[in-house]
Short mmCIF file of N, CA and C in Angstrom, two decimals:
data_model
loop_
_atom_site.label_atom_id
_atom_site.label_comp_id
_atom_site.label_asym_id
_atom_site.label_seq_id
_atom_site.Cartn_x
_atom_site.Cartn_y
_atom_site.Cartn_z
N UNK A 132 -8.60 -26.07 -9.72
CA UNK A 132 -7.69 -25.06 -9.17
C UNK A 132 -8.34 -24.39 -7.99
N UNK A 133 -7.67 -24.28 -6.87
CA UNK A 133 -8.21 -23.59 -5.71
C UNK A 133 -7.31 -22.39 -5.41
N UNK A 134 -7.85 -21.44 -4.78
CA UNK A 134 -7.11 -20.28 -4.42
C UNK A 134 -7.67 -19.54 -3.20
N UNK A 135 -7.05 -18.53 -2.83
CA UNK A 135 -7.47 -17.78 -1.69
C UNK A 135 -7.67 -16.33 -2.07
N UNK A 136 -8.59 -15.66 -1.34
CA UNK A 136 -8.76 -14.24 -1.51
C UNK A 136 -8.47 -13.54 -0.20
N UNK A 137 -7.70 -12.52 -0.25
CA UNK A 137 -7.39 -11.70 0.91
C UNK A 137 -7.84 -10.30 0.65
N UNK A 138 -8.49 -9.67 1.64
CA UNK A 138 -8.86 -8.27 1.53
C UNK A 138 -8.54 -7.59 2.87
N UNK A 139 -7.24 -7.41 3.12
CA UNK A 139 -6.87 -6.88 4.43
C UNK A 139 -7.18 -5.40 4.57
N UNK A 140 -7.51 -4.99 5.79
CA UNK A 140 -7.56 -3.59 6.13
C UNK A 140 -6.13 -3.16 6.40
N UNK A 141 -5.61 -2.19 5.64
CA UNK A 141 -4.20 -1.90 5.68
C UNK A 141 -3.75 -1.04 6.87
N UNK A 142 -4.60 -0.15 7.31
CA UNK A 142 -4.18 0.85 8.33
C UNK A 142 -3.64 0.21 9.63
N UNK A 143 -4.14 -0.90 10.11
CA UNK A 143 -3.56 -1.49 11.35
C UNK A 143 -2.14 -2.02 11.12
N UNK A 144 -1.67 -2.16 9.89
CA UNK A 144 -0.37 -2.71 9.63
C UNK A 144 0.79 -1.73 9.82
N UNK A 145 0.47 -0.47 10.10
CA UNK A 145 1.58 0.53 10.28
C UNK A 145 1.18 1.84 9.66
N UNK A 146 2.18 2.70 9.55
CA UNK A 146 1.90 4.07 9.08
C UNK A 146 2.61 4.37 7.77
N UNK A 147 2.95 3.31 7.03
CA UNK A 147 3.58 3.56 5.72
C UNK A 147 3.10 2.51 4.72
N UNK A 148 3.13 2.87 3.44
CA UNK A 148 2.78 1.95 2.39
C UNK A 148 3.73 0.73 2.41
N UNK A 149 4.98 0.98 2.71
CA UNK A 149 5.96 -0.10 2.77
C UNK A 149 5.60 -1.09 3.85
N UNK A 150 5.17 -0.62 5.02
CA UNK A 150 4.78 -1.51 6.11
C UNK A 150 3.48 -2.27 5.73
N UNK A 151 2.56 -1.60 5.09
CA UNK A 151 1.32 -2.28 4.68
C UNK A 151 1.65 -3.41 3.71
N UNK A 152 2.51 -3.10 2.73
CA UNK A 152 2.84 -4.12 1.68
C UNK A 152 3.54 -5.31 2.32
N UNK A 153 4.47 -5.09 3.22
CA UNK A 153 5.20 -6.16 3.83
C UNK A 153 4.26 -7.07 4.63
N UNK A 154 3.32 -6.46 5.37
CA UNK A 154 2.35 -7.21 6.16
C UNK A 154 1.38 -7.96 5.28
N UNK A 155 0.90 -7.32 4.20
CA UNK A 155 -0.02 -8.00 3.28
C UNK A 155 0.66 -9.18 2.59
N UNK A 156 1.93 -8.98 2.27
CA UNK A 156 2.68 -10.05 1.59
C UNK A 156 2.82 -11.25 2.53
N UNK A 157 3.04 -10.98 3.80
CA UNK A 157 3.14 -12.06 4.79
C UNK A 157 1.83 -12.86 4.95
N UNK A 158 0.69 -12.16 4.77
CA UNK A 158 -0.59 -12.86 4.84
C UNK A 158 -0.89 -13.78 3.69
N UNK A 159 -0.44 -13.32 2.49
CA UNK A 159 -0.78 -14.02 1.24
C UNK A 159 0.03 -15.31 1.09
N UNK A 160 -0.65 -16.34 0.66
CA UNK A 160 0.00 -17.61 0.35
C UNK A 160 0.14 -17.75 -1.15
N UNK A 161 1.21 -18.41 -1.57
CA UNK A 161 1.39 -18.63 -2.98
C UNK A 161 2.41 -17.74 -3.61
N UNK A 162 2.76 -18.07 -4.85
CA UNK A 162 3.81 -17.33 -5.58
C UNK A 162 3.31 -16.75 -6.88
N UNK A 163 2.01 -16.82 -7.15
CA UNK A 163 1.47 -16.27 -8.41
C UNK A 163 0.28 -15.39 -8.01
N UNK A 164 0.54 -14.35 -7.27
CA UNK A 164 -0.52 -13.49 -6.72
C UNK A 164 -1.03 -12.52 -7.76
N UNK A 165 -2.35 -12.35 -7.80
CA UNK A 165 -2.99 -11.26 -8.53
C UNK A 165 -3.39 -10.25 -7.52
N UNK A 166 -2.80 -9.09 -7.58
CA UNK A 166 -2.99 -8.06 -6.59
C UNK A 166 -3.90 -6.99 -7.16
N UNK A 167 -4.97 -6.66 -6.47
CA UNK A 167 -5.94 -5.65 -6.88
C UNK A 167 -5.95 -4.54 -5.86
N UNK A 168 -5.83 -3.30 -6.31
CA UNK A 168 -5.84 -2.18 -5.38
C UNK A 168 -6.49 -0.97 -5.98
N UNK A 169 -7.24 -0.23 -5.15
CA UNK A 169 -7.90 0.97 -5.55
C UNK A 169 -7.35 2.15 -4.75
N UNK A 170 -7.03 3.25 -5.39
CA UNK A 170 -6.52 4.44 -4.72
C UNK A 170 -5.26 4.08 -3.95
N UNK A 171 -5.25 4.32 -2.65
CA UNK A 171 -4.06 4.03 -1.83
C UNK A 171 -3.76 2.58 -1.80
N UNK A 172 -4.78 1.72 -1.92
CA UNK A 172 -4.58 0.27 -1.98
C UNK A 172 -3.76 -0.07 -3.24
N UNK A 173 -3.96 0.72 -4.31
CA UNK A 173 -3.17 0.50 -5.53
C UNK A 173 -1.73 0.88 -5.29
N UNK A 174 -1.49 1.90 -4.50
CA UNK A 174 -0.10 2.26 -4.14
C UNK A 174 0.53 1.11 -3.37
N UNK A 175 -0.23 0.50 -2.47
CA UNK A 175 0.23 -0.68 -1.73
C UNK A 175 0.54 -1.82 -2.71
N UNK A 176 -0.33 -2.01 -3.69
CA UNK A 176 -0.13 -3.06 -4.70
C UNK A 176 1.19 -2.85 -5.46
N UNK A 177 1.40 -1.58 -5.82
CA UNK A 177 2.68 -1.26 -6.52
C UNK A 177 3.88 -1.56 -5.63
N UNK A 178 3.76 -1.26 -4.35
CA UNK A 178 4.85 -1.57 -3.41
C UNK A 178 5.07 -3.10 -3.31
N UNK A 179 4.01 -3.86 -3.28
CA UNK A 179 4.08 -5.32 -3.23
C UNK A 179 4.90 -5.77 -4.47
N UNK A 180 4.57 -5.25 -5.63
CA UNK A 180 5.27 -5.63 -6.86
C UNK A 180 6.75 -5.23 -6.81
N UNK A 181 7.04 -4.11 -6.17
CA UNK A 181 8.42 -3.67 -6.05
C UNK A 181 9.24 -4.57 -5.11
N UNK A 182 8.63 -5.02 -4.00
CA UNK A 182 9.40 -5.78 -3.03
C UNK A 182 9.39 -7.28 -3.31
N UNK A 183 8.42 -7.76 -4.11
CA UNK A 183 8.35 -9.21 -4.39
C UNK A 183 7.88 -9.46 -5.79
N UNK A 184 8.65 -8.96 -6.79
CA UNK A 184 8.22 -9.12 -8.18
C UNK A 184 8.06 -10.61 -8.59
N UNK A 185 8.82 -11.46 -7.98
CA UNK A 185 8.78 -12.85 -8.34
C UNK A 185 7.45 -13.52 -7.88
N UNK A 186 6.76 -12.91 -6.92
CA UNK A 186 5.49 -13.48 -6.43
C UNK A 186 4.25 -12.90 -7.09
N UNK A 187 4.40 -11.81 -7.83
CA UNK A 187 3.26 -11.14 -8.40
C UNK A 187 3.07 -11.52 -9.86
N UNK A 188 1.89 -12.11 -10.14
CA UNK A 188 1.56 -12.53 -11.49
C UNK A 188 0.93 -11.35 -12.28
N UNK A 189 0.16 -10.52 -11.58
CA UNK A 189 -0.56 -9.43 -12.22
C UNK A 189 -0.98 -8.38 -11.22
N UNK A 190 -1.12 -7.16 -11.70
CA UNK A 190 -1.62 -6.05 -10.87
C UNK A 190 -2.86 -5.52 -11.58
N UNK A 191 -3.89 -5.21 -10.78
CA UNK A 191 -5.04 -4.50 -11.27
C UNK A 191 -5.15 -3.24 -10.40
N UNK A 192 -4.95 -2.10 -11.05
CA UNK A 192 -4.92 -0.81 -10.35
C UNK A 192 -6.08 0.05 -10.80
N UNK A 193 -6.76 0.59 -9.77
CA UNK A 193 -7.95 1.45 -10.03
C UNK A 193 -7.74 2.76 -9.37
N UNK A 194 -7.70 3.84 -10.13
CA UNK A 194 -7.55 5.18 -9.55
C UNK A 194 -6.29 5.31 -8.74
N UNK A 195 -5.16 4.80 -9.28
CA UNK A 195 -3.90 4.79 -8.57
C UNK A 195 -2.89 5.58 -9.33
N UNK A 196 -2.10 6.36 -8.65
CA UNK A 196 -1.01 7.12 -9.30
C UNK A 196 0.12 6.17 -9.56
N UNK A 197 0.77 6.35 -10.72
CA UNK A 197 1.88 5.49 -11.10
C UNK A 197 3.07 5.69 -10.18
N UNK A 198 3.21 6.90 -9.69
CA UNK A 198 4.29 7.15 -8.76
C UNK A 198 3.75 7.09 -7.34
N UNK A 199 4.06 6.06 -6.61
CA UNK A 199 3.41 5.82 -5.36
C UNK A 199 4.22 6.25 -4.14
N UNK A 200 5.43 6.66 -4.30
CA UNK A 200 6.23 7.10 -3.19
C UNK A 200 6.28 8.63 -3.16
N UNK A 201 5.61 9.26 -2.17
CA UNK A 201 5.55 10.72 -2.16
C UNK A 201 6.88 11.37 -1.83
N UNK A 202 6.98 12.58 -2.20
CA UNK A 202 8.13 13.39 -1.85
C UNK A 202 8.23 13.47 -0.35
N UNK A 203 9.41 13.17 0.26
CA UNK A 203 9.50 13.11 1.72
C UNK A 203 9.15 14.41 2.45
N UNK A 204 9.51 15.56 1.83
CA UNK A 204 9.16 16.82 2.44
C UNK A 204 7.67 17.04 2.48
N UNK A 205 7.00 16.75 1.37
CA UNK A 205 5.51 16.89 1.29
C UNK A 205 4.85 15.94 2.28
N UNK A 206 5.34 14.72 2.34
CA UNK A 206 4.80 13.68 3.25
C UNK A 206 4.92 14.16 4.70
N UNK A 207 6.08 14.66 5.08
CA UNK A 207 6.30 15.13 6.47
C UNK A 207 5.36 16.33 6.77
N UNK A 208 5.25 17.18 5.80
CA UNK A 208 4.36 18.39 5.96
C UNK A 208 2.92 17.97 6.18
N UNK A 209 2.48 17.00 5.37
CA UNK A 209 1.10 16.50 5.46
C UNK A 209 0.86 15.85 6.84
N UNK A 210 1.80 15.08 7.30
CA UNK A 210 1.66 14.43 8.61
C UNK A 210 1.59 15.48 9.74
N UNK A 211 2.48 16.51 9.65
CA UNK A 211 2.42 17.57 10.65
C UNK A 211 1.09 18.29 10.65
N UNK A 212 0.53 18.56 9.50
CA UNK A 212 -0.74 19.21 9.40
C UNK A 212 -1.82 18.34 10.01
N UNK A 213 -1.85 17.06 9.70
CA UNK A 213 -2.80 16.14 10.32
C UNK A 213 -2.69 16.09 11.81
N UNK A 214 -1.48 16.03 12.32
CA UNK A 214 -1.24 15.93 13.76
C UNK A 214 -1.61 17.22 14.49
N UNK A 215 -1.18 18.37 13.91
CA UNK A 215 -1.38 19.67 14.53
C UNK A 215 -2.78 20.25 14.37
N UNK A 216 -3.36 20.06 13.17
CA UNK A 216 -4.60 20.78 12.85
C UNK A 216 -5.78 19.85 12.55
N UNK A 217 -5.56 18.57 12.46
CA UNK A 217 -6.64 17.64 12.23
C UNK A 217 -6.95 17.37 10.76
N UNK A 218 -7.84 16.43 10.55
CA UNK A 218 -8.19 15.95 9.23
C UNK A 218 -8.86 17.02 8.37
N UNK A 219 -9.75 17.79 8.97
CA UNK A 219 -10.45 18.81 8.14
C UNK A 219 -9.52 19.85 7.60
N UNK A 220 -8.57 20.29 8.36
CA UNK A 220 -7.63 21.30 7.91
C UNK A 220 -6.69 20.72 6.82
N UNK A 221 -6.33 19.45 6.96
CA UNK A 221 -5.45 18.83 6.01
C UNK A 221 -6.14 18.71 4.68
#
């Protein structure tokens, strides 16, 4: 049995977990994917499972919240703080 391993850097794929998941899914070959994610990568893994459940054989999540889609108001507020005041203030 042969397989492939992908470990993409997600940030260049866009500014949302949904964009990261779609791009990562396009990179991966096969229909029985084992997706491993830690922290925000785990949120991306959950999104992969949500958009392509038929392609995901298993998820391995490390330090990942079960609810991966943030409240839109909180998300917008966090982005404004990052843009206006920088990372340290956020």
